[in-house]
Coordinates of C-alpha atoms and ligand atoms in Angstrom, one line a residue:
M422 CA 0.0 0.0 0.0
K423 CA 1.5 3.3 -1.1
N424 CA 0.7 6.7 0.2
E425 CA 2.6 9.3 -1.8
I426 CA 3.4 12.3 0.5
T427 CA 3.3 15.6 -1.2
D428 CA 3.7 17.9 1.8
K429 CA 4.8 21.0 -0.1
K430 CA 4.5 23.2 3.0
Q431 CA 7.1 21.0 4.7
V432 CA 9.5 21.4 1.8
E433 CA 9.0 25.1 1.9
N434 CA 9.6 25.2 5.6
N435 CA 13.0 23.6 5.2
S436 CA 16.1 25.8 5.3
E437 CA 17.2 27.7 2.2
S438 CA 20.3 25.5 1.9
L439 CA 18.1 22.4 1.9
R440 CA 15.8 23.8 -0.7
I441 CA 18.8 24.6 -2.9
D442 CA 20.0 21.0 -2.5
R443 CA 16.6 19.7 -3.2
R444 CA 16.8 21.5 -6.5
D445 CA 20.2 20.0 -7.0
F446 CA 18.7 16.5 -6.6
I447 CA 15.9 17.3 -9.0
V448 CA 18.3 18.7 -11.6
T449 CA 20.6 15.7 -11.2
S450 CA 17.6 13.3 -11.6
A451 CA 16.4 15.2 -14.7
M452 CA 19.9 15.2 -16.2
A453 CA 20.2 11.5 -15.5
A454 CA 16.8 10.8 -17.1
V455 CA 17.9 12.5 -20.4
G456 CA 21.4 11.0 -20.1
V457 CA 23.3 14.2 -19.4
G458 CA 24.8 13.3 -16.0
A459 CA 27.0 15.6 -13.9
A460 CA 30.6 15.2 -15.0
G461 CA 29.2 12.9 -17.7
L462 CA 29.0 10.2 -15.1
L463 CA 25.5 10.1 -13.6
G464 CA 23.6 10.0 -16.9
P465 CA 23.9 6.3 -17.7
F466 CA 22.7 5.5 -14.2
S467 CA 19.0 6.3 -15.0
A468 CA 16.7 3.3 -14.6
Q469 CA 16.1 3.1 -18.3
A470 CA 19.7 3.2 -19.1
A471 CA 20.6 0.7 -16.4
E472 CA 18.0 -1.7 -17.9
T473 CA 19.3 -1.4 -21.4
N474 CA 22.9 -0.5 -21.4
S475 CA 25.7 -3.0 -21.3
T476 CA 28.0 -3.1 -18.4
K477 CA 30.9 -1.7 -20.2
S478 CA 29.2 1.5 -21.2
L479 CA 28.8 2.4 -17.5
G480 CA 32.4 2.1 -16.5
Q481 CA 33.8 0.4 -13.5
G482 CA 33.7 3.3 -11.1
P483 CA 34.5 4.8 -8.6
Y484 CA 31.0 6.2 -8.8
P485 CA 30.0 9.7 -7.6
T486 CA 27.1 9.4 -5.2
E487 CA 24.8 11.8 -3.5
G488 CA 23.4 11.0 -0.1
M489 CA 21.8 12.5 3.1
A490 CA 24.1 12.3 6.1
V491 CA 24.0 12.8 9.8
Y492 CA 26.7 15.2 10.8
S493 CA 26.0 15.3 14.5
A494 CA 23.5 13.6 16.8
T495 CA 21.5 16.8 17.3
E496 CA 21.2 18.3 13.7
P497 CA 18.9 17.4 10.8
L498 CA 20.4 15.4 8.0
K499 CA 22.2 17.3 5.3
P500 CA 23.4 16.5 1.7
F501 CA 26.7 14.7 1.4
K502 CA 28.6 13.8 -1.8
F503 CA 31.0 10.9 -1.9
K504 CA 32.2 8.1 -4.1
R505 CA 31.4 4.4 -4.2
R506 CA 34.3 2.2 -4.8
A507 CA 35.4 0.9 -8.2
L508 CA 34.0 -2.5 -9.0
G509 CA 35.9 -5.5 -7.7
P510 CA 35.4 -8.8 -9.5
K511 CA 32.4 -9.8 -7.4
D512 CA 30.9 -6.4 -7.0
V513 CA 27.6 -5.2 -8.2
A514 CA 26.9 -1.5 -8.8
I515 CA 23.3 -0.6 -7.9
K516 CA 21.4 2.5 -8.9
L517 CA 19.3 3.0 -5.7
H518 CA 15.7 4.0 -6.3
Y519 CA 14.3 3.6 -2.7
C520 CA 15.4 3.2 0.9
G521 CA 13.1 2.5 3.9
I522 CA 13.6 4.4 7.1
C523 CA 14.2 2.0 10.0
H524 CA 14.1 3.1 13.6
S525 CA 17.6 1.7 13.9
D526 CA 18.7 4.5 11.5
I527 CA 17.4 7.0 14.1
H528 CA 19.1 5.1 17.0
H529 CA 22.4 5.4 15.1
G530 CA 21.8 9.0 14.1
H531 CA 21.0 10.0 17.8
E532 CA 23.9 7.9 19.1
D533 CA 21.5 5.9 21.2
W534 CA 23.7 2.8 21.0
R535 CA 27.3 4.1 20.7
K536 CA 29.4 6.9 19.4
E537 CA 29.2 7.2 15.6
T538 CA 31.7 8.3 13.0
F539 CA 30.2 11.3 11.1
P540 CA 29.2 12.1 8.4
L541 CA 27.1 9.0 8.5
V542 CA 24.7 8.1 5.6
P543 CA 22.1 5.8 7.2
G544 CA 19.8 3.4 5.5
H545 CA 19.7 -0.4 5.3
E546 CA 16.5 -1.1 3.4
L547 CA 17.8 -0.5 -0.1
A548 CA 16.1 -1.2 -3.3
G549 CA 17.4 -0.5 -6.8
I550 CA 18.4 -1.7 -10.2
V551 CA 21.7 -3.3 -11.1
A552 CA 23.7 -0.8 -13.2
A553 CA 27.0 -2.7 -13.7
I554 CA 28.6 -5.9 -12.6
G555 CA 32.2 -7.0 -11.9
S556 CA 34.0 -9.5 -14.1
S557 CA 33.2 -12.6 -12.1
V558 CA 29.6 -11.8 -10.9
S559 CA 27.4 -14.8 -11.6
K560 CA 24.2 -14.2 -9.7
F561 CA 23.0 -10.8 -11.2
K562 CA 23.0 -9.0 -14.5
V563 CA 22.4 -5.4 -15.5
G564 CA 18.8 -4.4 -15.1
D565 CA 17.9 -6.9 -12.3
H566 CA 15.8 -5.5 -9.5
V567 CA 17.6 -6.0 -6.2
G568 CA 17.7 -5.2 -2.5
V569 CA 20.3 -4.9 0.2
G570 CA 19.6 -5.1 3.9
C571 CA 21.7 -4.5 7.0
M572 CA 24.9 -6.4 6.0
V573 CA 27.3 -6.0 3.1
N574 CA 30.1 -8.4 4.2
S575 CA 31.2 -11.0 6.7
C576 CA 34.2 -13.2 7.2
R577 CA 32.6 -16.1 5.1
H578 CA 34.5 -18.9 6.8
C579 CA 33.3 -19.1 10.4
A580 CA 30.7 -21.5 11.7
M581 CA 27.9 -18.9 11.4
C582 CA 28.8 -17.8 7.9
D583 CA 29.0 -21.5 6.9
I584 CA 25.4 -22.0 7.8
G585 CA 24.1 -18.8 6.3
M586 CA 23.8 -16.8 9.5
E587 CA 26.2 -14.0 8.5
Q588 CA 24.5 -11.7 11.0
Y589 CA 26.1 -13.7 13.8
C590 CA 29.5 -13.9 12.0
E591 CA 32.0 -14.8 14.7
N592 CA 34.5 -12.3 13.2
G593 CA 31.8 -9.6 13.0
A594 CA 29.5 -9.0 10.1
V595 CA 30.1 -5.7 8.2
F596 CA 26.9 -3.6 8.5
T597 CA 25.7 -1.5 5.6
Y598 CA 26.6 1.8 7.3
G599 CA 28.7 3.1 10.0
A600 CA 31.0 0.0 9.9
K601 CA 34.6 -0.5 9.0
D602 CA 34.6 -2.7 5.9
R603 CA 37.3 -5.4 5.4
D604 CA 39.2 -3.0 3.2
G605 CA 39.4 -0.4 6.0
T606 CA 36.9 2.1 4.6
M607 CA 33.7 3.1 6.4
T608 CA 30.5 1.8 4.9
Q609 CA 27.8 4.4 4.0
G610 CA 24.1 3.4 3.7
G611 CA 21.1 3.6 1.5
Y612 CA 20.0 7.2 1.9
S613 CA 21.9 7.7 -1.3
T614 CA 21.7 7.4 -5.1
F615 CA 24.2 4.6 -5.7
N616 CA 25.9 1.6 -4.0
V617 CA 28.5 -1.0 -4.7
V618 CA 28.0 -4.3 -2.9
D619 CA 29.4 -7.8 -3.2
E620 CA 27.0 -10.1 -5.0
D621 CA 26.8 -12.5 -2.0
F622 CA 25.0 -9.8 0.1
I623 CA 22.4 -8.8 -2.5
I624 CA 18.8 -10.0 -2.5
R625 CA 16.8 -10.6 -5.7
V626 CA 13.5 -8.8 -5.9
P627 CA 10.9 -10.7 -7.8
D628 CA 9.0 -8.8 -10.6
S629 CA 5.8 -9.0 -8.6
I630 CA 7.2 -6.8 -5.8
D631 CA 7.3 -3.1 -6.5
L632 CA 10.8 -1.7 -5.7
A633 CA 9.4 0.8 -3.3
E634 CA 7.8 -2.0 -1.3
A635 CA 10.9 -4.2 -1.4
G636 CA 13.1 -2.0 0.7
P637 CA 11.3 -2.5 4.1
M638 CA 11.5 -6.3 3.6
M639 CA 15.3 -6.1 3.8
C640 CA 15.3 -5.1 7.5
A641 CA 11.8 -4.9 9.0
G642 CA 10.6 -8.0 7.1
I643 CA 13.6 -10.3 7.8
T644 CA 14.0 -9.1 11.4
V645 CA 10.5 -10.4 12.3
Y646 CA 10.5 -13.4 9.9
S647 CA 13.7 -14.9 11.3
P648 CA 12.5 -15.3 14.9
L649 CA 9.0 -16.3 13.9
R650 CA 10.6 -19.1 11.9
H651 CA 13.2 -20.0 14.6
W652 CA 10.5 -20.3 17.3
S653 CA 8.3 -22.4 14.9
V654 CA 5.4 -20.0 14.7
G655 CA 2.6 -21.6 12.6
P656 CA -0.9 -23.1 12.7
G657 CA -2.2 -23.6 16.2
K658 CA 0.2 -21.1 17.7
K659 CA -0.8 -17.9 19.4
V660 CA 1.7 -15.0 19.0
G661 CA 1.9 -11.6 20.6
I662 CA 3.5 -8.8 18.7
V663 CA 4.5 -5.7 20.8
G664 CA 4.5 -2.4 18.9
L665 CA 2.7 -1.9 15.6
G666 CA 5.4 0.0 13.7
G667 CA 7.6 -0.9 10.8
L668 CA 8.7 -4.2 12.2
G669 CA 5.5 -4.9 14.1
H670 CA 3.1 -4.5 11.2
M671 CA 5.2 -6.8 9.0
G672 CA 5.3 -9.2 12.0
V673 CA 1.5 -9.3 12.1
K674 CA 1.1 -10.0 8.4
I675 CA 3.9 -12.6 8.3
A676 CA 2.8 -14.5 11.4
T677 CA -0.8 -14.5 10.1
A678 CA 0.4 -15.9 6.8
M679 CA 2.3 -18.6 8.7
G680 CA -1.0 -19.6 10.1
A681 CA -0.6 -18.3 13.6
E682 CA -3.2 -16.4 15.6
V683 CA -1.9 -12.9 16.4
T684 CA -2.4 -10.6 19.4
V685 CA -1.1 -7.1 18.9
I686 CA 0.0 -5.2 22.0
T687 CA 0.0 -1.5 21.2
T688 CA 0.3 1.9 22.9
S689 CA -1.8 3.5 20.2
Q690 CA -5.6 3.3 20.3
S691 CA -5.6 4.7 16.7
K692 CA -3.9 1.6 15.4
V693 CA -6.5 -0.9 16.5
A694 CA -8.4 -1.1 13.2
D695 CA -5.2 -1.4 11.2
A696 CA -4.0 -4.2 13.5
R697 CA -7.1 -6.1 12.7
K698 CA -6.9 -5.3 9.0
F699 CA -3.3 -6.8 9.0
G700 CA -4.6 -10.0 10.5
A701 CA -4.6 -9.6 14.3
K702 CA -7.4 -11.5 16.1
E703 CA -6.9 -9.6 19.4
V704 CA -5.6 -6.2 20.2
I705 CA -4.4 -5.0 23.6
V706 CA -4.1 -1.3 24.0
N707 CA -1.9 0.3 26.7
P708 CA -0.8 -2.9 28.4
D709 CA 0.6 -0.9 31.4
G710 CA -2.8 0.6 32.2
V711 CA -5.3 -2.3 31.8
D712 CA -6.1 -5.6 33.4
L713 CA -4.5 -8.4 31.4
S714 CA -5.7 -11.3 33.5
K715 CA -8.0 -12.7 30.7
Y716 CA -4.9 -13.1 28.5
K717 CA -2.7 -14.8 31.2
R718 CA -0.8 -17.8 29.9
S719 CA -2.4 -17.6 26.5
L720 CA 0.6 -16.9 24.2
D721 CA 3.1 -19.4 22.7
F722 CA 5.6 -16.7 21.7
I723 CA 5.9 -12.9 22.1
L724 CA 8.0 -10.7 19.7
D725 CA 8.7 -7.3 21.1
T726 CA 9.5 -4.6 18.6
A727 CA 9.2 -1.5 20.8
P728 CA 12.2 0.8 20.4
Y729 CA 12.7 2.3 23.9
R730 CA 12.6 1.1 27.4
H731 CA 9.2 -0.1 28.5
K732 CA 7.8 -2.3 31.2
L733 CA 8.1 -6.0 30.7
D734 CA 6.6 -7.4 33.9
K735 CA 3.0 -7.2 32.7
L736 CA 3.9 -8.9 29.4
F737 CA 5.7 -12.1 30.7
P738 CA 2.6 -13.5 32.4
L739 CA 0.9 -13.6 29.0
L740 CA 3.4 -16.4 28.0
K741 CA 2.4 -20.1 28.4
Q742 CA 4.6 -22.6 30.2
D743 CA 8.0 -22.9 28.5
A744 CA 7.2 -20.1 26.0
T745 CA 9.7 -17.5 24.8
F746 CA 9.7 -13.7 24.8
C747 CA 12.0 -12.5 22.1
M748 CA 13.2 -8.9 22.0
V749 CA 14.1 -7.4 18.6
G750 CA 13.5 -3.8 19.6
A751 CA 16.7 -2.2 20.9
G752 CA 16.4 0.8 23.2
K753 CA 19.1 3.2 24.3
V754 CA 22.0 1.5 26.0
S755 CA 21.8 4.2 28.7
E756 CA 18.3 2.9 29.6
P757 CA 18.5 -0.8 30.3
Y758 CA 15.4 -2.9 30.7
E759 CA 14.4 -4.3 34.1
L760 CA 13.6 -8.0 34.3
G761 CA 13.3 -9.7 37.7
P762 CA 13.8 -13.5 38.1
F763 CA 10.1 -13.9 38.9
A764 CA 9.2 -12.9 35.4
L765 CA 10.9 -16.1 34.2
L766 CA 11.1 -18.9 36.7
P767 CA 7.6 -19.6 37.7
F768 CA 6.7 -21.0 34.3
R769 CA 10.2 -21.8 32.9
N770 CA 10.0 -18.9 30.4
S771 CA 12.8 -17.8 28.2
Y772 CA 13.9 -14.2 27.4
A773 CA 15.6 -14.1 24.0
G774 CA 16.9 -11.7 21.4
S775 CA 17.2 -11.9 17.6
S776 CA 19.2 -10.0 15.1
I777 CA 18.0 -9.5 11.5
G778 CA 18.5 -12.7 9.5
G779 CA 21.0 -14.3 7.1
I780 CA 21.2 -13.6 3.4
R781 CA 19.6 -16.9 2.4
E782 CA 16.9 -16.4 4.9
T783 CA 16.3 -12.8 3.7
Q784 CA 15.8 -14.2 0.2
E785 CA 13.4 -16.7 1.6
L786 CA 11.5 -13.9 3.3
V787 CA 11.2 -11.9 0.1
D788 CA 10.0 -14.9 -1.8
F789 CA 7.5 -15.7 1.1
C790 CA 6.2 -12.1 0.8
A791 CA 5.8 -12.6 -3.0
L792 CA 4.0 -15.9 -2.5
H793 CA 1.6 -14.7 0.2
K794 CA 1.1 -11.2 -1.3
I795 CA 2.5 -9.5 1.8
R796 CA 3.6 -5.9 1.4
P797 CA 4.6 -3.2 3.8
E798 CA 2.4 -0.2 4.2
I799 CA 4.5 2.6 3.0
S800 CA 4.5 6.4 2.7
I801 CA 6.9 7.7 0.0
I802 CA 9.0 10.8 0.8
S803 CA 11.8 12.8 -0.8
M804 CA 15.4 13.1 0.3
N805 CA 14.6 16.4 2.0
E806 CA 11.8 15.0 4.1
I807 CA 14.0 12.5 6.0
S808 CA 14.5 14.5 9.2
D809 CA 10.8 15.3 9.4
A810 CA 10.0 11.6 8.9
W811 CA 12.5 10.7 11.7
D812 CA 10.5 12.9 14.1
K813 CA 7.2 11.3 13.0
V814 CA 8.6 7.8 13.5
V815 CA 9.7 8.7 17.1
E816 CA 6.3 10.2 17.7
K817 CA 4.7 6.9 16.5
K818 CA 3.0 8.7 13.6
A819 CA 4.4 6.5 10.8
R820 CA 1.8 4.4 9.0
Y821 CA 3.9 2.2 8.8
R822 CA 7.1 2.7 7.0
Y823 CA 8.6 5.8 5.3
V824 CA 10.4 5.0 2.1
I825 CA 12.7 7.6 0.5
N826 CA 12.4 8.0 -3.3
M827 CA 15.9 8.9 -4.5
K828 CA 14.5 10.6 -7.6
A829 CA 11.9 12.8 -5.8
Ligands
NAP619 P1 8.9 1.9 14.6 O1 8.5 1.8 13.2 O2 9.1 3.2 15.2 O3 7.9 1.0 15.4 C1 8.1 0.9 16.8 C2 6.7 0.8 17.5 O4 6.9 0.5 18.8 C3 5.9 2.1 17.4 O5 5.2 2.3 16.3 C4 5.0 1.9 18.6 O6 3.9 1.1 18.3 C5 5.9 1.1 19.6 N1 6.4 1.9 20.7 C6 6.2 1.6 22.0 N2 6.8 2.5 22.8 C7 7.3 3.4 22.0 C8 8.1 4.6 22.2 N3 8.4 5.0 23.5 N4 8.5 5.3 21.2 C9 8.2 4.9 19.9 N5 7.5 3.8 19.6 C10 7.1 3.0 20.7 O7 10.3 1.2 14.7 P2 10.9 -0.1 13.9 O8 11.6 0.4 12.7 O9 9.8 -1.1 13.8 O10 12.0 -0.6 14.9 C11 11.7 -1.1 16.2 C12 12.9 -1.4 17.0 O11 13.5 -2.6 16.5 C13 13.9 -0.3 17.0 O12 14.5 -0.3 18.3 C14 15.0 -0.8 16.0 O13 16.3 -0.3 16.3 C15 14.9 -2.3 16.3 N6 15.4 -3.1 15.2 C16 16.1 -4.2 15.6 C17 16.5 -5.1 14.6 C18 17.2 -6.4 15.0 O14 17.9 -7.0 14.2 N7 16.9 -6.9 16.2 C19 16.3 -4.8 13.3 C20 15.6 -3.7 12.9 C21 15.1 -2.8 13.9 P3 2.5 1.3 19.0 O15 2.0 2.6 18.6 O16 1.8 0.1 18.4 O17 2.8 1.2 20.5
ZN620 ZN1 16.6 -1.8 10.4
ZN621 ZN1 31.9 -15.3 9.7

């Protein structure tokens, strides 16, 4: 479901410098569309050209790229020009069309988890079209629709990499932004026009999935799919999803498609109807303030996607004997969660966590979404609306994922 945002007032309210840069982006896009790119380099990267040109006509890079970057934890994002590396043998150059906004981008931007290296271009829900390939790329060709999620590299030889769980790489997966790559450079993410990624970390997007809707599958989708699969969610199982945001709404749709019965636990009365539309059978509003005794020991699994510290003591009693509570939301490190032993031991419950999913599993999730016609609910914005969208996400106003259109 798409909701094209055309909030002209918001664009006008932006600073003069941002407006100038917005015009720059428009000019660049327009030039690219007619094949007259800046410095003669951007032109061939238009979607049409990417789909029809041969690899050689694009060159092997390095590729000038325009992005939106965080320069400090307290300022709005600003334009940033940089270069993507020249193609290595297994590299794929991707003209980015869309990138979803994940709450993790905001945590990084606000330094909720650690000190960051600025300027930082966030974004790990990338979707685009292959523009060029390296000499030994075998999985992709120019014109293919592809996505990239949270990882762009890993060691590839540890026990975790061997079984396709690169996110748990024993030598540290390389994340899509804010990470030191194995060649020593810092990775920059998907709030940008172009990327170069090793083919082993690229996901194929089936024709039936719109590129704008593919991005949020790369992080939000896989982050809920992986634990739902791991804890064997399916027919006959009752699942609680805490937080109906980007991850949560995908969780409701995916768990429902897996055959489970879903209970949404939300802090937003205004989301009740949507929760039911996405497949939830039950909706609990404001768990802190209501009597939950009728739900006691009713759930086989709880997946918690809420992004800041919240009370857990009322949620654990909803778990059946031996059931697991899995946290995927990740609050500020300065505000740890409280969990007493009596939340866990009376019914032998487990408190677990889960991080995104492996590359193979992400492909499986994308194919699962294609098969079951699952799509994220998205609102498309322009590059200059990112900071405003971040504020709305924190205020729980997103319905349910903002996706940046690089050409807007
Ligand atoms: P989101 O779109 O903002 O959704 C989070 C939802 O949590 C909100 O819509 C809201 O739903 C609920 N919520 C409860 N308390 C809140 C509060 N104080 N402030 C804001 N929302 C609150 O975020 P997201 O992109 O789904 O990401 C959710 C969390 O998962 C983030 O911490 C993110 O960093 C993390 N994450 C983890 C992984 C992983 O690998 N483990 C991957 C991606 C993201 P209601 O209105 O229904 O209450
Ligand atoms: Zn994410
Ligand atoms: Zn590894």
